[in-house]
PDB file of C-alpha atoms in Angstrom:
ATOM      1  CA  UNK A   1     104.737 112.161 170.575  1.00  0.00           C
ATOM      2  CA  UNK A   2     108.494 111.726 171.341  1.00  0.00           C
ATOM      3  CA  UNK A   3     109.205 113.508 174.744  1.00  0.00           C
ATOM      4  CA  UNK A   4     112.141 114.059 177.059  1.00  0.00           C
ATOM      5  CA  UNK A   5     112.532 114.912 180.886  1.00  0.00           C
ATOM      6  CA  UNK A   6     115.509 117.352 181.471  1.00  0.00           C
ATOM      7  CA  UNK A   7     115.920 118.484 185.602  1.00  0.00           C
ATOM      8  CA  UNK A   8     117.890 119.452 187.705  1.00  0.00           C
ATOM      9  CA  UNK A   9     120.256 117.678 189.772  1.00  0.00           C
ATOM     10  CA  UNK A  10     118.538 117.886 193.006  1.00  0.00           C
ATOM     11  CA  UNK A  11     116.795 114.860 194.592  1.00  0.00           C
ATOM     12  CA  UNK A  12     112.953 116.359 194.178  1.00  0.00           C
ATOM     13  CA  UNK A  13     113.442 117.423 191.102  1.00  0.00           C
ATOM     14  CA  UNK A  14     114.989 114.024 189.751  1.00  0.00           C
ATOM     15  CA  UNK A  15     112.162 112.111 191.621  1.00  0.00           C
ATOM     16  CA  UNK A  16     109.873 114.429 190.014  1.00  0.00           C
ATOM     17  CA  UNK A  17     111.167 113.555 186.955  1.00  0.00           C
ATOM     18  CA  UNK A  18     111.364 109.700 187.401  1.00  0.00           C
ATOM     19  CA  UNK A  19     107.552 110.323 188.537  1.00  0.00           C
ATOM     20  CA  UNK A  20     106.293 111.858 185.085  1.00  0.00           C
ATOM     21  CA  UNK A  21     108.287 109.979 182.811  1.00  0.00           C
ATOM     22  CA  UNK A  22     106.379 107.019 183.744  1.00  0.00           C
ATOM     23  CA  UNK A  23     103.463 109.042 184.075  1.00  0.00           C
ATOM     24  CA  UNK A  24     103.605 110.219 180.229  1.00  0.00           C
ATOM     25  CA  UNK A  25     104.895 106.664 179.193  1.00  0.00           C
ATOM     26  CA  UNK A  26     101.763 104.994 180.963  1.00  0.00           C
ATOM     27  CA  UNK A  27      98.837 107.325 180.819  1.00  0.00           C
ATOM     28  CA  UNK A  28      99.512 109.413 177.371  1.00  0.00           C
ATOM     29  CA  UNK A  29     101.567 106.451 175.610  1.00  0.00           C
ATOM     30  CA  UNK A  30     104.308 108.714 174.120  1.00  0.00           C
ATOM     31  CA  UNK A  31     107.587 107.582 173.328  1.00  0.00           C
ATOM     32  CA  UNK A  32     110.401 108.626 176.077  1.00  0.00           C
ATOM     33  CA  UNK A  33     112.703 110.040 173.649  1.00  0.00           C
ATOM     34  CA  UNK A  34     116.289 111.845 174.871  1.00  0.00           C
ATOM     35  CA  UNK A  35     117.993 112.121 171.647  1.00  0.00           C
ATOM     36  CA  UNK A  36     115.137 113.687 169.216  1.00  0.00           C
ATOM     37  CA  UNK A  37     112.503 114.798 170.942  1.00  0.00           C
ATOM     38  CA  UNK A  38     109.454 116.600 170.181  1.00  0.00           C
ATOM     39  CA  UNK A  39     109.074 118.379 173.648  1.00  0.00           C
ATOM     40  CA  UNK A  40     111.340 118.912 176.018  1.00  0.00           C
ATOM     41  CA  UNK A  41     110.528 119.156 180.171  1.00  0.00           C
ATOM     42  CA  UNK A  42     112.043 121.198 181.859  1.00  0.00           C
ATOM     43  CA  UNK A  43     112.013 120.521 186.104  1.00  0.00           C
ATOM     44  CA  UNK A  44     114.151 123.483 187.527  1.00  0.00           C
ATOM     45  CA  UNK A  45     114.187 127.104 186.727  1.00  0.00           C
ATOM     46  CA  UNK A  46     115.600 129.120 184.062  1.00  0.00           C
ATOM     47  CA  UNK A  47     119.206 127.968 184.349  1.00  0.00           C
ATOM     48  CA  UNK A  48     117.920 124.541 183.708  1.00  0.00           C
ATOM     49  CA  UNK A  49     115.964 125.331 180.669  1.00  0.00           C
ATOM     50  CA  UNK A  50     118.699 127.391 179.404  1.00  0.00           C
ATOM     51  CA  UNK A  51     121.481 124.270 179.940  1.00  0.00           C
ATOM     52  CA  UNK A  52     118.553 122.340 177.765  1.00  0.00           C
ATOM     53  CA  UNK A  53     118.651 125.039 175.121  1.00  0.00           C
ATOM     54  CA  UNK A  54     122.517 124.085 174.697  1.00  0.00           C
ATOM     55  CA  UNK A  55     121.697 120.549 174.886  1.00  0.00           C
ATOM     56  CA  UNK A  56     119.606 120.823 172.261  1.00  0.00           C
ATOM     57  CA  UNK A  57     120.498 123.724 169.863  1.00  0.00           C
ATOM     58  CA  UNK A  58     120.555 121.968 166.867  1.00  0.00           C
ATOM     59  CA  UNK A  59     116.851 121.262 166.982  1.00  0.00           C
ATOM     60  CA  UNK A  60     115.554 124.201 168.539  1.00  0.00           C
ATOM     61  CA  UNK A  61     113.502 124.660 164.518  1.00  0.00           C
ATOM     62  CA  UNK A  62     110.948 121.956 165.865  1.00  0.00           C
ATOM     63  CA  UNK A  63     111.619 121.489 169.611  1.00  0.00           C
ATOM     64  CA  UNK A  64     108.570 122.479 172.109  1.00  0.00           C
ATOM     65  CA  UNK A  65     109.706 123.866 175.590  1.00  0.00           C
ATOM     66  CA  UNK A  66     108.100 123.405 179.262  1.00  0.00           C
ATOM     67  CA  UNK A  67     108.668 123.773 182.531  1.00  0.00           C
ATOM     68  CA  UNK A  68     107.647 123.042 185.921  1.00  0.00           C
ATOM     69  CA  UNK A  69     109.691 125.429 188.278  1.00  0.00           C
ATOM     70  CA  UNK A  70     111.445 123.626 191.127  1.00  0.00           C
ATOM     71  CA  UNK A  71     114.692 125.927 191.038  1.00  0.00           C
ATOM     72  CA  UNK A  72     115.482 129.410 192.385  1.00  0.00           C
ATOM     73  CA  UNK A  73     114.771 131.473 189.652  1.00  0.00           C
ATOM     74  CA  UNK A  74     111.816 130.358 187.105  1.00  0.00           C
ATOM     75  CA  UNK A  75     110.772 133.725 184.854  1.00  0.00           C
ATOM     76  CA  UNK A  76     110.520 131.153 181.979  1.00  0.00           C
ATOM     77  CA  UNK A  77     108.964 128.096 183.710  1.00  0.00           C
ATOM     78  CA  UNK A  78     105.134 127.538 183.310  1.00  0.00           C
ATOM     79  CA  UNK A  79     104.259 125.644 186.233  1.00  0.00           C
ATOM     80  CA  UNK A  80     105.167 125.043 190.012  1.00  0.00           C
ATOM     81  CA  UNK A  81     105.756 122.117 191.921  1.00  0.00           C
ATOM     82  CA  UNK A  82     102.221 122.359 192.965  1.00  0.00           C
ATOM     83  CA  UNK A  83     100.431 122.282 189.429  1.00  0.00           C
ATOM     84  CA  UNK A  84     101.558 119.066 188.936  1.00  0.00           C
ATOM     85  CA  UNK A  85      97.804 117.419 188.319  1.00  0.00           C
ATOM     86  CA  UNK A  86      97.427 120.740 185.924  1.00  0.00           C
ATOM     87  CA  UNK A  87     100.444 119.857 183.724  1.00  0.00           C
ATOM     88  CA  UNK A  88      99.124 116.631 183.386  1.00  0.00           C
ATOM     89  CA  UNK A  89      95.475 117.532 182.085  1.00  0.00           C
ATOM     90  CA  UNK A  90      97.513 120.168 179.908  1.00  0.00           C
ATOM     91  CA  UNK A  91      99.685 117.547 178.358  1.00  0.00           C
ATOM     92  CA  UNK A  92      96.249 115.059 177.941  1.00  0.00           C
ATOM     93  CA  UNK A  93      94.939 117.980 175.998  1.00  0.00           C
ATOM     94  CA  UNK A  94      98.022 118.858 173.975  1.00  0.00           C
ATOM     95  CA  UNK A  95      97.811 115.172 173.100  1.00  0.00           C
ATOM     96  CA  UNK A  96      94.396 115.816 171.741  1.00  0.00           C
ATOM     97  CA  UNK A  97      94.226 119.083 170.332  1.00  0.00           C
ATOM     98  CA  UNK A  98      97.844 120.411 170.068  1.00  0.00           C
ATOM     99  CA  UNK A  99      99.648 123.129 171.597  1.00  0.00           C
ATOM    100  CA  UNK A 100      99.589 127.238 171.950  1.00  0.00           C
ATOM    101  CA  UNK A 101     102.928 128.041 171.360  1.00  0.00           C
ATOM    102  CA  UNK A 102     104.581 131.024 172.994  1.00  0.00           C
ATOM    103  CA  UNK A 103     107.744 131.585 170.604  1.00  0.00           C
ATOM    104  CA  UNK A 104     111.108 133.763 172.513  1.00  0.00           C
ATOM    105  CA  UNK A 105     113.517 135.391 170.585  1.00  0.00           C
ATOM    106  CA  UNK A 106     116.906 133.987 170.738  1.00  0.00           C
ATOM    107  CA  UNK A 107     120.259 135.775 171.671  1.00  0.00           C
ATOM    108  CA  UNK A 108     123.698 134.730 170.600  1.00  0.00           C
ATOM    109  CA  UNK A 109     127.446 134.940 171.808  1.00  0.00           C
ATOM    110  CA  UNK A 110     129.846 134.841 169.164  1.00  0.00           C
ATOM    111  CA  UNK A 111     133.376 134.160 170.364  1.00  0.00           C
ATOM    112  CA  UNK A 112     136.777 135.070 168.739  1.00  0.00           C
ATOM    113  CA  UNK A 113     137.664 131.147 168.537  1.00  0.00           C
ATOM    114  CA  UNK A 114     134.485 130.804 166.356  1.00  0.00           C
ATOM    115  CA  UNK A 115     131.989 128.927 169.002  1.00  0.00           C
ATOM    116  CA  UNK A 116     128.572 130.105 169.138  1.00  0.00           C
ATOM    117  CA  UNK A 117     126.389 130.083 172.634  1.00  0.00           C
ATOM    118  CA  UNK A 118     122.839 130.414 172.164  1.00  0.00           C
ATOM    119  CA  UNK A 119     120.759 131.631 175.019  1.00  0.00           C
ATOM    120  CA  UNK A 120     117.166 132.481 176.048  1.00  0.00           C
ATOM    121  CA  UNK A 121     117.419 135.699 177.974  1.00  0.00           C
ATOM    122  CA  UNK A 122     121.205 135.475 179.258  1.00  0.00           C
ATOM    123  CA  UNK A 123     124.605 133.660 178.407  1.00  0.00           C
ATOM    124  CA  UNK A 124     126.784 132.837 181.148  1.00  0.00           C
ATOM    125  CA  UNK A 125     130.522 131.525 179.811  1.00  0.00           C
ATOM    126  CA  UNK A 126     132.725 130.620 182.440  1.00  0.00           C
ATOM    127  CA  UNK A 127     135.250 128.202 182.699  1.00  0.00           C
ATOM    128  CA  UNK A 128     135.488 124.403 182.690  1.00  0.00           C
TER     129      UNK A 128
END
């Protein structure tokens, strides 16, 4: 399985994710992945997985989502910092057996200039 690591920009949450990539590299022997992954983890809250829906929109069709919440907010994530050991054994058996999926519905932005925002359960647009 091709995976990714997406966090936030704090110092846990990056160490977090240096942590499991070589974790998942070592233990389940999946391929690390950024450009075309199969699933996507998430280490934040909901405004991280949200900036990795934009990242990667134009493969949302096949992409799998997780989380482990180390943010503020984290509705959408499906762990905490302190299930670490149980996203691992839930990764070893996705490995195995496959996945449950739990599918959202989508919401778009259109704007007049054409450009299209995609968003789990809110769109922020604000300038750059």
């Amino acid at each position: 399985m091709k995976f990714t690591v997406f966090s936030r920009f704090d110092g846990y949450s990056r160490k977090l994710k240096a942590d499991l990539e070589q974790i998942i590299l070592e233990d389940l022997h999946w391929i690390l992945d950024a450009d075309h992954p199969d699933l996507c983890i998430c280490i934040g809250g909901d405004g991280t997985i949200l900036r990795a829906i934009q990242k990667y929109k134009e493969q949302l069709d096949h992409l799998l989502f997780t989380a482990i919440h180390t943010g503020t907010l984290g509705f959408f994530t499906d762990y905490t910092k302190d299930e670490i050991d149980s996203f691992l054994a839930d990764l070893r058996e996705l490995d195995q057996n496959g996945s449950v999926i739990e599918k959202y519905p989508m919401i778009e932005a259109c704007l007049s200039d054409g450009r299209i925002f995609r968003g789990l359960n809110e769109i922020r647009i604000g300038s750059f």
